Short mmCIF file of C-alpha atoms and ligand atoms in Angstrom, two decimals:
data_model
loop_
_atom_site.label_atom_id
_atom_site.label_comp_id
_atom_site.label_asym_id
_atom_site.label_seq_id
_atom_site.Cartn_x
_atom_site.Cartn_y
_atom_site.Cartn_z
CA MET D 2 9.90 -6.78 25.81
CA ASN D 3 8.22 -10.20 25.64
CA SER D 4 9.73 -12.97 23.52
CA ARG D 5 7.23 -12.63 20.65
CA LEU D 6 7.95 -8.93 20.25
CA ARG D 7 11.67 -9.62 20.50
CA GLU D 8 11.41 -12.18 17.69
CA THR D 9 9.64 -9.64 15.46
CA ALA D 10 12.14 -6.91 16.33
CA GLU D 11 15.07 -9.17 15.49
CA TYR D 12 13.49 -10.22 12.19
CA MET D 13 12.64 -6.68 11.12
CA ARG D 14 15.72 -4.73 12.17
CA GLY D 15 17.96 -3.66 9.28
CA LYS D 16 15.58 -4.85 6.55
CA THR D 17 14.29 -2.52 3.81
CA LEU D 18 10.74 -1.59 2.88
CA VAL D 19 9.93 -0.09 -0.51
CA ILE D 20 6.51 1.58 -0.48
CA SER D 21 4.71 3.79 -3.01
CA GLY D 22 2.76 6.89 -2.03
CA ALA D 23 3.87 7.25 1.59
CA THR D 24 3.58 11.02 1.99
CA ARG D 25 0.04 10.83 3.28
CA GLY D 26 -2.77 8.66 4.57
CA ILE D 27 -2.36 4.90 4.77
CA GLY D 28 1.08 4.80 3.13
CA LYS D 29 2.48 7.24 5.68
CA ALA D 30 1.03 5.25 8.58
CA ILE D 31 2.59 2.06 7.18
CA LEU D 32 5.95 3.78 6.71
CA TYR D 33 5.95 4.90 10.35
CA LYS D 34 4.96 1.43 11.59
CA PHE D 35 7.96 -0.13 9.82
CA ALA D 36 10.35 2.68 10.77
CA GLN D 37 9.37 2.35 14.44
CA ASN D 38 10.38 -1.29 14.16
CA GLY D 39 13.87 -0.59 12.83
CA VAL D 40 13.13 -1.09 9.12
CA ASN D 41 14.86 1.20 6.60
CA VAL D 42 12.38 2.83 4.22
CA ALA D 43 12.59 3.71 0.53
CA PHE D 44 9.36 5.51 -0.32
CA THR D 45 7.82 7.43 -3.19
CA TYR D 46 5.96 10.68 -3.53
CA ASN D 47 4.18 12.26 -6.45
CA LYS D 48 3.76 15.98 -5.72
CA ASN D 49 4.58 16.38 -2.03
CA GLU D 50 8.38 16.47 -2.12
CA GLU D 51 8.44 18.84 0.85
CA GLU D 52 6.41 16.45 3.00
CA ALA D 53 8.66 13.58 1.89
CA LYS D 54 11.69 15.55 3.20
CA ASN D 55 9.92 16.21 6.50
CA ILE D 56 9.16 12.51 6.90
CA ILE D 57 12.79 11.55 6.21
CA ASN D 58 14.09 13.99 8.85
CA ASP D 59 11.50 12.85 11.35
CA VAL D 60 11.94 9.07 11.06
CA GLU D 61 15.73 9.19 10.74
CA SER D 62 16.06 11.28 13.90
CA LYS D 63 13.46 9.35 15.91
CA TYR D 64 14.09 5.73 14.95
CA ASN D 65 17.75 5.50 13.94
CA ILE D 66 16.98 4.10 10.49
CA LYS D 67 17.73 5.15 6.92
CA ALA D 68 14.98 6.77 4.84
CA LYS D 69 14.99 8.02 1.26
CA ALA D 70 12.25 9.38 -1.01
CA TYR D 71 11.93 9.16 -4.78
CA PRO D 72 9.48 10.69 -7.26
CA LEU D 73 7.13 8.21 -8.96
CA ASN D 74 4.11 8.46 -11.20
CA VAL D 75 2.14 5.21 -11.06
CA LEU D 76 0.48 6.15 -14.35
CA GLU D 77 3.86 5.21 -15.86
CA PRO D 78 4.56 1.89 -14.14
CA GLU D 79 7.84 1.34 -15.99
CA GLN D 80 9.31 4.17 -13.91
CA TYR D 81 9.71 1.44 -11.29
CA ILE D 82 12.61 -0.05 -13.29
CA GLU D 83 14.82 3.05 -12.90
CA LEU D 84 13.50 3.67 -9.41
CA PHE D 85 14.70 0.29 -8.17
CA LYS D 86 18.14 0.92 -9.69
CA GLN D 87 18.35 4.08 -7.56
CA ILE D 88 17.21 2.09 -4.54
CA ASP D 89 20.02 -0.42 -5.27
CA ASP D 90 22.50 2.45 -5.00
CA ASP D 91 21.04 3.69 -1.71
CA PHE D 92 20.12 0.47 0.13
CA ASN D 93 21.88 -2.87 0.39
CA ARG D 94 18.73 -5.03 0.18
CA VAL D 95 14.99 -5.07 -0.52
CA ASP D 96 12.81 -7.22 1.73
CA PHE D 97 9.30 -5.79 1.50
CA PHE D 98 7.36 -4.05 -1.26
CA ILE D 99 4.02 -2.38 -0.61
CA SER D 100 2.03 -1.05 -3.56
CA ASN D 101 -0.06 1.67 -1.98
CA ALA D 102 -0.15 4.82 -4.18
CA ILE D 103 -3.46 5.80 -5.71
CA ILE D 104 -4.35 8.43 -8.30
CA TYR D 105 -7.03 11.06 -7.93
CA GLY D 106 -8.24 14.32 -9.50
CA LYS D 107 -8.08 14.81 -13.27
CA SER D 108 -6.50 11.42 -13.97
CA VAL D 109 -9.57 9.58 -12.62
CA ALA D 110 -12.06 11.62 -14.69
CA GLY D 111 -14.31 9.07 -16.41
CA GLY D 112 -13.05 6.39 -14.01
CA PHE D 113 -14.51 7.66 -10.77
CA ALA D 114 -18.07 8.19 -11.99
CA PRO D 115 -21.55 6.65 -12.15
CA PHE D 116 -21.75 3.67 -14.52
CA MET D 117 -23.30 5.58 -17.43
CA ARG D 118 -20.52 8.18 -17.32
CA LEU D 119 -17.58 5.76 -17.21
CA LYS D 120 -15.00 6.36 -19.96
CA PRO D 121 -12.26 3.99 -21.18
CA LYS D 122 -9.45 6.48 -20.49
CA GLY D 123 -10.36 7.06 -16.84
CA LEU D 124 -10.93 3.34 -16.26
CA ASN D 125 -7.61 2.53 -17.92
CA ASN D 126 -5.80 5.07 -15.75
CA ILE D 127 -7.15 3.48 -12.58
CA TYR D 128 -6.23 0.00 -13.88
CA THR D 129 -2.72 1.23 -14.72
CA ALA D 130 -2.19 2.83 -11.32
CA THR D 131 -3.66 -0.09 -9.39
CA VAL D 132 -2.78 -3.24 -11.31
CA LEU D 133 0.03 -2.48 -13.76
CA ALA D 134 2.00 -0.49 -11.17
CA PHE D 135 1.63 -3.40 -8.75
CA VAL D 136 2.89 -5.83 -11.40
CA VAL D 137 5.98 -3.86 -12.48
CA GLY D 138 6.87 -2.80 -8.93
CA SER D 139 6.51 -6.37 -7.67
CA GLN D 140 8.64 -7.76 -10.53
CA GLU D 141 11.47 -5.36 -9.70
CA ALA D 142 11.13 -6.04 -5.98
CA THR D 143 11.14 -9.80 -6.59
CA LYS D 144 14.50 -9.66 -8.40
CA ARG D 145 16.02 -8.07 -5.25
CA MET D 146 14.15 -10.31 -2.78
CA LYS D 147 15.51 -13.40 -4.52
CA GLU D 148 19.02 -12.17 -3.72
CA VAL D 149 18.27 -12.10 0.02
CA GLY D 150 16.36 -15.38 0.15
CA GLY D 151 12.79 -14.09 0.20
CA GLY D 152 10.47 -11.29 1.21
CA SER D 153 6.92 -10.09 1.29
CA ILE D 154 4.78 -8.14 -1.18
CA VAL D 155 1.53 -6.42 -0.21
CA THR D 156 -0.98 -4.39 -2.16
CA LEU D 157 -3.68 -2.15 -0.77
CA SER D 158 -7.19 -3.04 -1.82
CA SER D 159 -10.60 -1.82 -0.77
CA THR D 160 -14.02 -3.18 0.11
CA GLY D 161 -15.47 -1.18 -2.80
CA ASN D 162 -15.24 -4.54 -4.61
CA LEU D 163 -17.49 -6.19 -2.01
CA VAL D 164 -20.11 -3.54 -1.34
CA TYR D 165 -21.58 -0.89 -3.61
CA MET D 166 -20.05 2.57 -3.35
CA PRO D 167 -21.29 5.37 -5.63
CA ASN D 168 -18.81 6.23 -8.43
CA TYR D 169 -16.46 3.42 -7.40
CA ALA D 170 -16.84 0.94 -10.29
CA GLY D 171 -13.42 1.82 -11.73
CA HIS D 172 -11.54 1.49 -8.45
CA GLY D 173 -13.62 -1.49 -7.29
CA SER D 174 -13.03 -3.48 -10.48
CA SER D 175 -9.29 -2.71 -10.46
CA LYS D 176 -9.06 -3.74 -6.81
CA ASN D 177 -10.70 -7.05 -7.77
CA ALA D 178 -8.12 -7.44 -10.53
CA VAL D 179 -5.17 -6.71 -8.27
CA GLU D 180 -6.44 -9.18 -5.66
CA THR D 181 -6.53 -11.82 -8.40
CA ILE D 182 -3.01 -10.98 -9.58
CA VAL D 183 -1.91 -11.32 -5.95
CA LYS D 184 -3.10 -14.94 -5.99
CA TYR D 185 -1.20 -15.71 -9.19
CA ALA D 186 1.97 -14.01 -7.99
CA ALA D 187 1.75 -15.87 -4.69
CA GLN D 188 1.63 -19.21 -6.53
CA GLU D 189 4.65 -18.42 -8.65
CA LEU D 190 6.87 -16.59 -6.15
CA GLY D 191 6.47 -18.92 -3.20
CA GLU D 192 9.39 -21.06 -4.32
CA PHE D 193 11.64 -18.03 -3.77
CA GLY D 194 10.38 -17.52 -0.22
CA ILE D 195 8.27 -14.55 -1.33
CA ARG D 196 4.75 -14.19 0.03
CA VAL D 197 2.16 -11.98 -1.71
CA ASN D 198 -1.02 -10.68 -0.09
CA ALA D 199 -3.50 -7.81 -0.06
CA VAL D 200 -4.87 -5.64 2.73
CA SER D 201 -8.38 -4.50 1.90
CA GLY D 202 -9.81 -1.59 3.84
CA GLY D 203 -13.28 -0.26 4.39
CA PRO D 204 -13.59 3.54 4.24
CA ILE D 205 -10.53 5.10 5.90
CA ASP D 206 -10.39 8.78 6.76
CA THR D 207 -7.72 10.08 4.34
CA ASP D 208 -7.34 12.76 1.64
CA ALA D 209 -8.40 10.17 -0.97
CA LEU D 210 -11.71 9.69 0.77
CA LYS D 211 -12.15 13.41 1.43
CA ALA D 212 -11.99 13.86 -2.36
CA PHE D 213 -15.24 11.86 -2.69
CA PRO D 214 -18.14 14.26 -3.40
CA ASP D 215 -20.23 12.34 -0.84
CA TYR D 216 -17.46 12.17 1.81
CA GLU D 217 -19.68 13.48 4.63
CA VAL D 218 -22.39 10.92 3.80
CA VAL D 219 -19.88 8.06 3.60
CA LYS D 220 -18.38 9.08 6.95
CA ALA D 221 -21.75 9.37 8.70
CA THR D 222 -22.91 6.03 7.25
CA VAL D 223 -19.75 4.20 8.32
CA GLU D 224 -19.95 5.64 11.82
CA GLU D 225 -23.53 4.50 12.07
CA GLU D 226 -23.18 1.09 10.40
CA SER D 227 -19.89 -0.11 11.86
CA PRO D 228 -20.49 -2.14 15.02
CA LEU D 229 -17.42 -0.27 16.27
CA ASN D 230 -19.17 3.06 15.54
CA ARG D 231 -16.26 4.85 13.96
CA MET D 232 -14.44 5.43 10.67
CA GLY D 233 -11.29 3.50 9.92
CA THR D 234 -7.95 5.27 10.39
CA PRO D 235 -4.71 4.73 8.46
CA ASP D 236 -3.22 3.01 11.52
CA ASP D 237 -5.99 0.38 11.32
CA LEU D 238 -4.43 -0.89 8.06
CA ALA D 239 -0.77 -0.33 8.97
CA GLY D 240 -0.80 -3.14 11.54
CA ALA D 241 -2.05 -5.67 8.96
CA ALA D 242 0.55 -4.63 6.38
CA PHE D 243 3.26 -5.03 9.01
CA PHE D 244 1.90 -8.41 10.13
CA LEU D 245 1.94 -9.68 6.53
CA CYS D 246 5.63 -8.77 6.20
CA ASP D 247 6.60 -10.22 9.58
CA ASN D 248 7.75 -13.74 8.77
CA THR D 249 7.77 -14.64 12.45
CA GLN D 250 3.97 -14.18 12.50
CA SER D 251 2.60 -14.86 9.01
CA SER D 252 5.07 -17.22 7.33
CA TRP D 253 2.39 -19.56 5.85
CA LEU D 254 0.06 -16.79 4.77
CA THR D 255 0.14 -16.09 1.03
CA GLY D 256 -2.26 -15.32 -1.81
CA GLN D 257 -4.84 -13.87 0.59
CA THR D 258 -6.74 -10.65 1.14
CA ILE D 259 -7.17 -9.53 4.74
CA VAL D 260 -10.31 -7.41 5.04
CA ILE D 261 -10.25 -4.66 7.67
CA ASP D 262 -13.59 -2.95 7.48
CA GLY D 263 -14.79 -2.21 11.03
CA GLY D 264 -17.54 -4.76 10.38
CA THR D 265 -19.13 -2.66 7.62
CA THR D 266 -19.14 -5.24 4.82
CA PHE D 267 -21.51 -7.75 6.44
CA ARG D 268 -24.53 -5.40 6.49
N1 NAP T 301 -8.98 5.90 2.01
C1 NAP T 301 -9.71 4.81 1.94
O1 NAP T 301 -10.91 4.81 2.29
C2 NAP T 301 -9.11 3.52 1.49
C3 NAP T 301 -9.75 2.33 1.85
C4 NAP T 301 -9.19 1.13 1.43
C5 NAP T 301 -8.05 1.11 0.66
N2 NAP T 301 -7.47 2.29 0.30
C6 NAP T 301 -6.27 2.20 -0.54
O2 NAP T 301 -5.14 2.59 0.23
C7 NAP T 301 -4.17 3.19 -0.63
C8 NAP T 301 -3.78 4.56 -0.11
O3 NAP T 301 -4.93 5.40 -0.09
P1 NAP T 301 -5.00 6.72 0.80
O4 NAP T 301 -6.42 6.91 1.12
O5 NAP T 301 -4.02 6.64 1.91
O6 NAP T 301 -4.55 7.84 -0.26
P2 NAP T 301 -4.01 9.34 -0.03
O7 NAP T 301 -4.04 9.73 1.40
O8 NAP T 301 -4.75 10.19 -1.00
O9 NAP T 301 -2.47 9.26 -0.50
C9 NAP T 301 -2.21 8.95 -1.81
C10 NAP T 301 -0.72 8.75 -2.01
O10 NAP T 301 -0.48 8.40 -3.39
C11 NAP T 301 0.45 9.33 -3.96
N3 NAP T 301 0.08 9.58 -5.35
C12 NAP T 301 -0.93 10.35 -5.84
N4 NAP T 301 -0.93 10.35 -7.18
C13 NAP T 301 0.12 9.58 -7.56
C14 NAP T 301 0.67 9.21 -8.80
N5 NAP T 301 0.13 9.61 -9.97
N6 NAP T 301 1.77 8.43 -8.82
C15 NAP T 301 2.33 8.00 -7.67
N7 NAP T 301 1.88 8.31 -6.45
C16 NAP T 301 0.77 9.10 -6.41
C17 NAP T 301 0.35 10.58 -3.12
O11 NAP T 301 1.59 11.28 -3.22
P3 NAP T 301 1.66 12.90 -3.07
O12 NAP T 301 1.23 13.22 -1.66
O13 NAP T 301 3.09 13.22 -3.34
O14 NAP T 301 0.71 13.48 -4.08
C18 NAP T 301 0.10 9.99 -1.73
O15 NAP T 301 1.32 9.63 -1.12
C19 NAP T 301 -4.80 3.20 -2.03
O16 NAP T 301 -4.37 2.08 -2.76
C20 NAP T 301 -6.29 3.11 -1.73
O17 NAP T 301 -7.03 2.58 -2.79
C21 NAP T 301 -7.95 3.49 0.72
#
C-alpha cells in the first residue's frame, strides 16, 4: 500500500458513517465504499428491511466492521432525533453523515410532473425529503461530531438543477435549495471542524431513474451525449462522497458541490 492510501486507511478506520437510504443504488455503493475502508456504518432503510439485513451480514463478514440498519421515513425528518439516540447506543462516535435517501411513487405525485401539473403537496414532499431531512439529520450529526472534534457532512444532489429534465422541476428546485443550505451550514460549522458539501450526479442507472416514465430515452440520450459514452453508475458517485469525508485529501474543501456528470451538463 502506498503512503497516501495508508494515510487514508489510518484516518478512516474505526470511524462511523451515518447514511440514509443505503439499501439500493447510490447509497448502497457509498456504504460499501466506506465499509471496504474500515468504516463502521449506521444506515437507514424505508421498506427493504430484508435487503438491509443482507447488507449487514455481507459487510460485517467481509470487512470486519460493525453495521446496523434503522427504519427511517424522510417525509418525517424529526424521526432523525430518535434515530440518532439509537445510533448513540450502538456506536461510540459519529464522524460522517450522508443525506442520500429520496422519495418516489405516490409521495411525489404532483411533485414529479410537468410544470402545469405541479401541486403544492407533491412539491412540499420533495422539499421535505430533500432539504428538511438534510437539515434535521445534519443537526443531529453535528452534535455528535462536535464531541469527536469534527467530521464531514455530504448531501446528494443532481444536475437536474443545471439542465432541463422533463418532470424534474420539484426535484431540481429542491436540489438547488439543499446546495444552498450546504453553503450556509459550511460557514457555520467550520469552526467545529465540520465540513459540508454536496455531490451532484448526472443521470445514474438506479431504481430511482428506472421509475422515470422516459427512462429508456434518458439512458439513450446520456449514452449518446456523454463524451464518455455511457450512463453513470452508483460507484461513480461513491468515490466523491468518500473523498469529501477523507480529511487527509479534502480538508480545505467545504461549502461546495462536486458535479459528476460524465460531461453531460456542458452540452
Ligand atoms: N439516480 C440518479 O440519476 C441520481 C442522480 C443524481 C443524484 N441522485 C440522488 O442520489 C440519491 C439516491 O438516489 P438513488 O437513485 O440511488 O435512489 P434509489 O436507488 O431509488 O434508492 C432510494 C433509497 O431511498 C430509500 N427511501 C425511499 N423512500 C424513502 C423514504 N420515504 N424515507 C427514507 N428513505 C426512503 C430507499 O429505501 P428502501 O429500499 O428501503 O425503500 C432506498 O434506500 C438521491 O438523493 C437522488 O436524488 C440520483
